[in-house]
Coordinates of C-alpha atoms in Angstrom, one line a residue:
X1 CA 7.3 -20.9 6.2
X2 CA 4.7 -19.9 8.2
X3 CA 5.0 -22.2 11.4
X4 CA 5.6 -19.2 13.5
X5 CA 4.0 -15.2 13.2
X6 CA 7.3 -14.1 12.4
X7 CA 8.2 -16.2 9.9
X8 CA 4.6 -15.4 8.4
X9 CA 5.3 -11.7 8.6
X10 CA 8.5 -12.4 6.2
X11 CA 6.8 -13.9 3.7
X12 CA 3.7 -11.8 3.8
X13 CA 6.2 -8.8 3.1
X14 CA 8.4 -10.5 0.6
X15 CA 5.7 -12.1 -1.5
X16 CA 3.9 -8.5 -1.3
X17 CA 7.3 -6.8 -2.4
X18 CA 7.6 -9.3 -5.4
X19 CA 4.1 -8.9 -6.6
X20 CA 3.3 -5.4 -5.4
X21 CA 0.0 -5.9 -4.3
X22 CA -1.2 -6.7 -0.7
X23 CA -4.9 -7.2 -2.2
X24 CA -3.1 -10.1 -4.1
X25 CA -1.3 -11.4 -1.2
X26 CA -4.1 -11.4 0.9
X27 CA -6.5 -12.6 -1.3
X28 CA -4.3 -15.9 -2.3
X29 CA -3.8 -16.2 1.5
X30 CA -7.7 -16.6 1.9
X31 CA -7.7 -18.8 -1.2
X32 CA -5.4 -20.9 0.8
X33 CA -7.4 -21.2 3.9
X34 CA -10.2 -21.9 2.0
X35 CA -9.0 -24.8 0.3
X36 CA -7.6 -26.0 3.9
X37 CA -3.9 -25.8 2.6
X38 CA -3.6 -22.9 5.7
X39 CA -5.1 -22.3 8.8
X40 CA -5.7 -19.1 10.5
X41 CA -2.9 -18.5 12.8
X42 CA -0.5 -18.9 9.7
X43 CA -2.9 -16.4 7.6
X44 CA -2.4 -14.0 10.4
X45 CA 1.4 -13.2 10.2
X46 CA 1.3 -13.1 6.3
X47 CA -1.8 -10.2 6.4
X48 CA 0.4 -8.3 8.7
X49 CA 3.7 -8.9 7.1
X50 CA 1.4 -8.2 3.3
X51 CA 0.7 -4.2 5.0
X52 CA 4.4 -4.0 5.5
X53 CA 5.5 -5.6 1.9
X54 CA 3.3 -3.0 -0.1
X55 CA 5.4 0.3 1.4
X56 CA 7.7 -1.0 -1.1
X57 CA 5.8 0.6 -3.8
X58 CA 5.4 3.9 -2.6
X59 CA 9.3 3.7 -1.8
X60 CA 10.0 3.2 -5.3
X61 CA 7.3 6.0 -6.5
X62 CA 9.3 8.4 -4.0
X63 CA 12.7 7.1 -5.4
X64 CA 11.2 8.2 -8.8
X65 CA 12.1 4.7 -10.7
X66 CA 9.3 5.5 -12.8
X67 CA 12.0 7.3 -14.8
X68 CA 13.2 4.1 -15.9
X69 CA 9.9 2.5 -16.2
X70 CA 10.4 2.1 -20.2
X71 CA 13.5 0.2 -20.1
X72 CA 11.9 -2.3 -17.9
X73 CA 9.0 -2.7 -20.4
X74 CA 11.3 -3.2 -23.2
X75 CA 13.9 -5.5 -22.0
X76 CA 10.8 -7.5 -20.2
X77 CA 8.8 -7.6 -23.9
X78 CA 12.3 -8.7 -25.6
X79 CA 13.0 -11.6 -23.4
X80 CA 9.8 -12.8 -23.4
X81 CA 9.3 -12.9 -26.8
X82 CA 12.5 -14.2 -28.0
X83 CA 13.8 -16.5 -24.8
X84 CA 13.1 -20.1 -24.9
X85 CA 13.6 -21.0 -21.5
X86 CA 10.7 -20.8 -19.2
X87 CA 12.4 -19.6 -16.2
X88 CA 13.6 -16.1 -18.2
X89 CA 10.6 -16.2 -19.7
X90 CA 8.7 -15.8 -16.7
X91 CA 11.2 -13.3 -15.2
X92 CA 11.1 -11.2 -18.0
X93 CA 6.9 -11.1 -17.7
X94 CA 7.4 -10.0 -13.9
X95 CA 10.1 -7.1 -15.3
X96 CA 7.7 -6.6 -17.9
X97 CA 4.6 -5.8 -15.6
X98 CA 7.0 -4.1 -13.1
X99 CA 7.5 -1.5 -15.8
X100 CA 4.1 -1.2 -16.9
X101 CA 2.8 -0.6 -13.1
X102 CA 5.2 2.3 -12.8
X103 CA 4.8 3.5 -16.1
X104 CA 1.0 3.7 -15.2
X105 CA 1.5 5.4 -12.1
X106 CA 3.4 7.9 -13.8
X107 CA 0.9 8.5 -16.3
X108 CA -1.7 9.1 -13.4
X109 CA 0.8 11.5 -11.6
X110 CA 1.5 13.8 -14.4
X111 CA -2.3 14.2 -15.2
X112 CA -3.4 14.4 -11.7
X113 CA -0.9 17.2 -10.7
X114 CA -3.1 19.3 -13.2
X115 CA -5.8 18.7 -11.1
X116 CA -4.8 21.4 -8.8
X117 CA -5.7 24.1 -11.3
X118 CA -9.6 22.8 -11.4
X119 CA -11.7 24.9 -8.9
X120 CA -14.1 22.0 -7.8
X121 CA -10.8 20.0 -6.6
X122 CA -9.8 23.4 -4.7
X123 CA -13.4 23.3 -3.0
X124 CA -13.1 19.7 -2.2
X125 CA -9.7 20.0 -0.7
X126 CA -10.8 22.9 1.3
X127 CA -13.9 20.8 2.8
X128 CA -11.6 17.8 3.4
X129 CA -9.3 20.3 5.4
X130 CA -12.4 20.9 7.7
X131 CA -11.5 17.6 9.1
X132 CA -8.5 14.8 8.8
X133 CA -11.5 12.1 9.2
X134 CA -13.1 13.2 6.0
X135 CA -9.6 12.7 4.5
X136 CA -9.5 9.3 5.9
X137 CA -13.0 8.7 4.7
X138 CA -11.9 9.8 1.1
X139 CA -8.6 7.4 1.3
X140 CA -11.1 4.3 2.2
X141 CA -13.6 4.9 -0.6
X142 CA -10.9 5.8 -3.2
X143 CA -9.4 2.6 -2.4
X144 CA -12.1 0.5 -2.1
X145 CA -13.2 1.8 -5.5
X146 CA -9.7 0.9 -7.4
X147 CA -9.1 -2.1 -5.2
X148 CA -5.3 -1.0 -4.8
X149 CA -3.9 1.0 -1.9
X150 CA -0.5 1.1 -3.8
X151 CA -2.2 3.2 -6.4
X152 CA -4.1 5.3 -4.4
X153 CA -1.1 6.5 -2.2
X154 CA 1.2 6.6 -5.4
X155 CA -1.4 9.1 -6.6
X156 CA -1.5 11.0 -3.2
X157 CA 2.1 11.1 -3.3
X158 CA 1.9 12.6 -6.9
X159 CA -0.6 15.6 -5.7
X160 CA 1.6 16.2 -2.5
X161 CA 4.5 16.5 -4.7
X162 CA 2.7 18.7 -7.0
X163 CA 1.8 21.0 -3.9
X164 CA -1.8 20.1 -4.6
X165 CA -2.8 19.0 -1.0
X166 CA -1.3 19.6 2.0
X167 CA 0.5 16.9 4.8
X168 CA -2.7 17.2 6.7
X169 CA -5.0 15.7 4.2
X170 CA -1.9 13.4 2.5
X171 CA -1.6 11.8 5.7
X172 CA -5.4 10.9 6.5
X173 CA -5.8 9.5 2.7
X174 CA -2.9 7.2 3.4
X175 CA -4.4 5.7 6.3
X176 CA -7.9 5.6 4.8
X177 CA -6.1 3.9 2.0
X178 CA -4.9 1.0 4.3
X179 CA -8.7 0.5 5.3
X180 CA -9.9 0.4 1.6
X181 CA -7.8 -2.1 0.9
X182 CA -9.6 -4.5 2.9
X183 CA -11.9 -4.8 0.5
X184 CA -10.5 -7.4 -1.4
X185 CA -10.0 -9.6 1.1
X186 CA -13.5 -9.3 2.4
X187 CA -14.9 -9.9 -1.2
X188 CA -12.3 -13.0 -1.2
X189 CA -14.1 -14.4 1.7
X190 CA -17.3 -14.5 0.9
X191 CA -19.1 -18.0 0.4
X192 CA -15.8 -19.5 1.9
X193 CA -15.1 -21.1 5.0
X194 CA -15.5 -19.5 8.5
X195 CA -11.6 -19.4 9.4
X196 CA -11.2 -17.4 5.8
X197 CA -13.9 -15.2 7.0
X198 CA -12.1 -14.4 10.0
X199 CA -8.9 -14.1 8.2
X200 CA -10.6 -11.3 6.7
X201 CA -12.4 -9.9 9.6
X202 CA -8.5 -9.7 11.2
X203 CA -7.3 -8.0 8.0
X204 CA -10.1 -5.1 8.4
X205 CA -9.7 -4.9 12.3
X206 CA -5.9 -4.4 11.6
X207 CA -6.2 -1.8 9.4
X208 CA -8.9 0.1 11.1
X209 CA -7.4 -0.4 14.9
X210 CA -3.9 0.9 13.0
X211 CA -5.6 4.3 11.5
X212 CA -7.7 5.2 14.1
X213 CA -5.1 5.0 16.4
X214 CA -2.9 7.2 14.1
X215 CA -5.6 9.5 13.4
X216 CA -5.9 10.1 17.4
X217 CA -1.8 10.8 17.6
X218 CA -2.2 12.9 13.7
X219 CA -0.6 15.9 15.0
X220 CA 2.3 14.5 16.7
X221 CA 2.9 12.1 13.9
X222 CA 2.7 15.2 11.3
X223 CA 5.5 17.0 13.0
X224 CA 7.5 14.0 13.1
X225 CA 7.5 13.5 9.5
X226 CA 8.1 17.5 9.1
X227 CA 11.0 16.9 11.6
X228 CA 12.5 14.0 9.5
X229 CA 12.0 16.1 6.6
X230 CA 13.9 19.2 7.9
X231 CA 17.0 16.6 9.0
X232 CA 17.0 15.3 5.2
X233 CA 16.7 16.1 1.8
X234 CA 14.0 13.6 1.1
X235 CA 11.6 14.5 -1.9
X236 CA 7.6 14.8 -0.6
X237 CA 7.1 11.8 -2.5
X238 CA 9.5 9.8 -0.3
X239 CA 8.2 11.4 2.7
X240 CA 4.9 9.9 2.6
X241 CA 6.6 6.4 1.9
X242 CA 8.5 7.1 5.0
X243 CA 5.2 8.0 6.8
X244 CA 3.5 4.8 5.4
X245 CA 6.2 2.3 6.4
X246 CA 6.3 4.0 10.1
X247 CA 2.1 3.3 9.6
X248 CA 2.7 -0.3 8.7
X249 CA 5.7 -1.3 10.6
X250 CA 4.8 0.5 14.2
X251 CA 0.6 -1.2 13.8
X252 CA 2.4 -4.6 13.2
X253 CA 4.7 -4.3 16.5
X254 CA 1.5 -2.9 18.6
X255 CA -0.7 -5.9 17.1
X256 CA 2.1 -8.6 17.4
X257 CA 1.8 -9.5 21.3
X258 CA -2.1 -9.7 21.0
X259 CA -2.2 -12.3 17.9
X260 CA -3.5 -15.1 19.8
X261 CA -5.7 -13.3 21.6
X262 CA -7.4 -11.8 18.7

């Protein structure tokens, strides 16, 4: 399925949509390279696709799907406990995990919305507002710590939706989370083969270059998101999901012609 970069991108996006984790997809890919089942050319497409696939989590957060998370948990648990069919059991576990993910993100978001009332948080926000590059660094460090760009972006979405931070901080945080998520691939490649280390480096390169390019055009990009908001009735959370999607798709398009050279 990964005989060409385009197929690899589609597979990477699909797998990430299913498991809701670009880190999981890239770690799995590097594991396949280390075992000799996949080469670097095949892996590059999957890594690029994984970045696009991770957008689905932020879209679902923006669509407030967390309101139905409890139903997913109940259905998943009930089928898993009483079904004797293996396929039904596996599917129910996916549904259960899906529900838990969004229930957890909702809990975090509800509690984090109160952080705007903390004086120290206001001071940190004011400090980050001095330079978008500090926001980029903050997003990178936070994602490295929790090993999930989807979770970081969901947190930023909730804070932006609650009015705790502005778009000028939210977007650099979003870009930084894409850099931070590469730590999983780097850790997965430690002690592995040279192609595995190259795949991890490509993941880092892809996200760092994409983030720097978007930071350079941050003002026009911010105006674009504000314009999209003005002509639509999107929630603040969905605005960031759209921004995340544009970031990953545009970066993939820019990188695509240079895959072989890279």
